[in-house]
Amino acid sequence: DPGLYAKSYGGNITLTDVIADGNDFGAGVVLNTKDNGVISVFNTAWGAGHFNGNGTFGIQATTEDGDIELINVEGSNNSSKGAYITSYGLGNVSVTDSEFSSNGSYGAVLYSNQGSVFVTDSTFDLNTNSGLVAVSGTGIELVNVTADGNGGDGVEVYSSYTWGCRG
């Protein structure tokens, strides 16, 4: 079970300065919203909130057509992924000033089926597989991204059309 689970049927979900660490049998947080609901996870200062040392993911967030944004977020030392972020419809995914390091699989997987993925001033280091996997149906923009010392690629970028063909 996750440390925090939130589900909305079209409304927004916002987390500010939340700490969800050490949930041995699940994610730090699981956030789910339908329709155009937006998910925002941010911290007012570095270290004010984090999602570390969880049994699966640090953060798992899913929307249909709403955007997902992570600002000043740390997701490290999780058994699987630091962040697993998915917009199945038109929503954009953005990550700013964040760090996803030393996770048991990927640092972060960011997926937007029909929207864009934006990553700015963020670090994806020392993960067992790739540091960052970004998938988008319309475009991906990476600015000042560091992805060093990962067991797989530092960064993998895919179109949502080629993602399903990946072996």
Tab-separated table of C-alpha atoms in Angstrom:
chain	number	residue	atom	x	y	z
A	1	ASP	CA	0.000	0.000	0.000
A	2	PRO	CA	1.209	3.528	-0.723
A	3	GLY	CA	1.975	6.061	1.958
A	4	LEU	CA	-0.619	8.394	0.425
A	5	TYR	CA	-3.319	7.580	-2.133
A	6	ALA	CA	-5.458	10.297	-3.726
A	7	LYS	CA	-8.086	9.846	-6.457
A	8	SER	CA	-10.204	12.561	-8.054
A	9	TYR	CA	-12.928	12.366	-10.677
A	10	GLY	CA	-11.925	15.487	-12.604
A	11	GLY	CA	-10.741	17.744	-9.795
A	12	ASN	CA	-7.156	18.822	-9.215
A	13	ILE	CA	-4.723	17.172	-6.803
A	14	THR	CA	-1.996	19.342	-5.238
A	15	LEU	CA	0.710	18.222	-2.802
A	16	THR	CA	2.919	20.848	-1.147
A	17	ASP	CA	5.911	19.973	1.073
A	18	VAL	CA	4.840	16.337	1.509
A	19	ILE	CA	7.204	13.682	2.852
A	20	ALA	CA	6.355	10.075	1.993
A	21	ASP	CA	9.400	7.939	2.796
A	22	GLY	CA	9.963	4.322	3.786
A	23	ASN	CA	6.707	2.714	2.657
A	24	ASP	CA	8.138	-0.783	2.323
A	25	PHE	CA	5.291	-2.423	0.405
A	26	GLY	CA	4.214	0.340	-1.977
A	27	ALA	CA	4.836	3.761	-3.425
A	28	GLY	CA	5.384	6.932	-1.461
A	29	VAL	CA	2.350	8.485	-3.157
A	30	VAL	CA	-0.143	7.335	-5.783
A	31	LEU	CA	-2.151	10.153	-7.401
A	32	ASN	CA	-4.952	9.535	-9.892
A	33	THR	CA	-7.329	12.001	-11.542
A	34	LYS	CA	-9.813	11.677	-14.375
A	35	ASP	CA	-10.836	14.007	-17.213
A	36	ASN	CA	-9.018	17.378	-17.099
A	37	GLY	CA	-7.869	17.170	-13.488
A	38	VAL	CA	-4.341	18.498	-12.922
A	39	ILE	CA	-1.760	16.954	-10.591
A	40	SER	CA	0.808	19.299	-9.005
A	41	VAL	CA	3.528	18.171	-6.623
A	42	PHE	CA	5.868	20.886	-5.431
A	43	ASN	CA	8.040	21.915	-2.554
A	44	THR	CA	8.509	25.479	-1.375
A	45	ALA	CA	12.202	24.812	-0.704
A	46	TRP	CA	14.618	22.033	-1.622
A	47	GLY	CA	14.231	19.213	0.898
A	48	ALA	CA	10.872	20.416	2.230
A	49	GLY	CA	9.225	17.306	0.792
A	50	HIS	CA	10.542	14.074	-0.671
A	51	PHE	CA	9.596	10.546	-1.684
A	52	ASN	CA	12.524	8.300	-0.786
A	53	GLY	CA	13.166	4.686	0.164
A	54	ASN	CA	9.785	3.265	-0.852
A	55	GLY	CA	9.001	-0.320	-1.879
A	56	THR	CA	8.000	0.519	-5.469
A	57	PHE	CA	7.910	4.145	-6.719
A	58	GLY	CA	8.580	7.438	-5.031
A	59	ILE	CA	5.712	9.092	-6.927
A	60	GLN	CA	3.152	7.495	-9.225
A	61	ALA	CA	0.794	9.963	-10.917
A	62	THR	CA	-1.813	9.327	-13.637
A	63	THR	CA	-4.205	11.626	-15.508
A	64	GLU	CA	-6.393	11.384	-18.561
A	65	ASP	CA	-6.295	14.859	-20.168
A	66	GLY	CA	-4.889	16.905	-17.276
A	67	ASP	CA	-1.319	18.111	-16.873
A	68	ILE	CA	1.118	16.730	-14.324
A	69	GLU	CA	3.854	18.929	-12.854
A	70	LEU	CA	6.648	18.129	-10.405
A	71	ILE	CA	8.648	21.065	-8.990
A	72	ASN	CA	11.525	20.774	-6.496
A	73	VAL	CA	10.833	17.063	-5.989
A	74	GLU	CA	13.227	14.368	-4.794
A	75	GLY	CA	12.521	10.675	-5.433
A	76	SER	CA	15.568	8.592	-4.553
A	77	ASN	CA	16.494	5.165	-3.193
A	78	ASN	CA	13.146	3.617	-4.174
A	79	SER	CA	13.024	-0.093	-5.054
A	80	SER	CA	11.745	0.526	-8.587
A	81	LYS	CA	11.350	4.081	-9.965
A	82	GLY	CA	11.764	7.521	-8.449
A	83	ALA	CA	8.785	8.756	-10.481
A	84	TYR	CA	6.303	6.996	-12.769
A	85	ILE	CA	4.236	9.738	-14.405
A	86	THR	CA	1.548	9.091	-17.051
A	87	SER	CA	-0.919	11.238	-18.956
A	88	TYR	CA	-2.980	8.948	-21.176
A	89	GLY	CA	-4.639	11.798	-23.096
A	90	LEU	CA	-3.854	15.428	-23.915
A	91	GLY	CA	-2.080	16.385	-20.691
A	92	ASN	CA	1.496	17.648	-20.586
A	93	VAL	CA	4.098	16.357	-18.136
A	94	SER	CA	6.682	18.739	-16.677
A	95	VAL	CA	9.524	18.256	-14.207
A	96	THR	CA	11.522	21.230	-12.901
A	97	ASP	CA	14.373	21.500	-10.371
A	98	SER	CA	14.032	17.856	-9.303
A	99	GLU	CA	16.264	14.885	-8.537
A	100	PHE	CA	15.690	11.154	-9.070
A	101	SER	CA	18.771	9.181	-8.053
A	102	SER	CA	19.863	5.749	-6.820
A	103	ASN	CA	16.576	4.006	-7.627
A	104	GLY	CA	16.391	0.232	-8.180
A	105	SER	CA	15.204	0.564	-11.767
A	106	TYR	CA	14.650	3.899	-13.561
A	107	GLY	CA	15.100	7.375	-12.134
A	108	ALA	CA	11.888	8.562	-13.804
A	109	VAL	CA	9.525	7.426	-16.538
A	110	LEU	CA	7.523	10.354	-17.983
A	111	TYR	CA	4.781	9.517	-20.492
A	112	SER	CA	2.317	11.780	-22.278
A	113	ASN	CA	0.328	10.077	-25.019
A	114	GLN	CA	-0.934	13.194	-26.834
A	115	GLY	CA	0.769	16.001	-24.900
A	116	SER	CA	4.367	17.123	-24.432
A	117	VAL	CA	7.075	16.298	-21.902
A	118	PHE	CA	9.240	19.114	-20.480
A	119	VAL	CA	12.215	18.549	-18.153
A	120	THR	CA	14.265	21.488	-16.850
A	121	ASP	CA	17.146	21.768	-14.366
A	122	SER	CA	16.809	18.182	-13.118
A	123	THR	CA	19.109	15.276	-12.250
A	124	PHE	CA	18.689	11.544	-12.920
A	125	ASP	CA	21.857	9.872	-11.574
A	126	LEU	CA	23.049	6.485	-10.310
A	127	ASN	CA	19.889	4.511	-11.129
A	128	THR	CA	20.144	0.774	-11.840
A	129	ASN	CA	18.671	1.116	-15.366
A	130	SER	CA	18.226	4.355	-17.312
A	131	GLY	CA	18.106	7.695	-15.557
A	132	LEU	CA	15.196	9.170	-17.523
A	133	VAL	CA	12.742	7.682	-20.009
A	134	ALA	CA	10.594	10.322	-21.758
A	135	VAL	CA	7.750	9.376	-24.112
A	136	SER	CA	5.486	11.848	-25.917
A	137	GLY	CA	3.029	12.005	-28.782
A	138	THR	CA	3.823	15.641	-29.620
A	139	GLY	CA	7.234	16.712	-28.320
A	140	ILE	CA	9.923	16.441	-25.686
A	141	GLU	CA	12.046	19.324	-24.409
A	142	LEU	CA	15.041	18.687	-22.155
A	143	VAL	CA	16.931	21.697	-20.750
A	144	ASN	CA	19.877	21.438	-18.329
A	145	VAL	CA	19.318	17.744	-17.578
A	146	THR	CA	22.038	15.647	-15.906
A	147	ALA	CA	21.927	11.851	-16.174
A	148	ASP	CA	25.242	10.319	-15.076
A	149	GLY	CA	26.332	6.977	-13.697
A	150	ASN	CA	23.180	5.036	-14.550
A	151	GLY	CA	23.298	1.292	-15.266
A	152	GLY	CA	21.517	1.821	-18.606
A	153	ASP	CA	21.262	4.889	-20.796
A	154	GLY	CA	21.340	8.292	-19.175
A	155	VAL	CA	18.268	9.435	-21.122
A	156	GLU	CA	15.940	7.550	-23.482
A	157	VAL	CA	13.530	9.557	-25.662
A	158	TYR	CA	10.645	7.968	-27.585
A	159	SER	CA	7.621	8.960	-29.588
A	160	SER	CA	4.431	7.410	-28.218
A	161	TYR	CA	4.219	5.728	-31.631
A	162	THR	CA	7.600	3.956	-31.233
A	163	TRP	CA	7.340	3.279	-27.475
A	164	GLY	CA	5.103	0.225	-28.027
A	165	CYS	CA	7.642	-1.225	-30.474
A	166	ARG	CA	10.462	-1.078	-27.930
A	167	GLY	CA	11.963	-4.475	-27.196
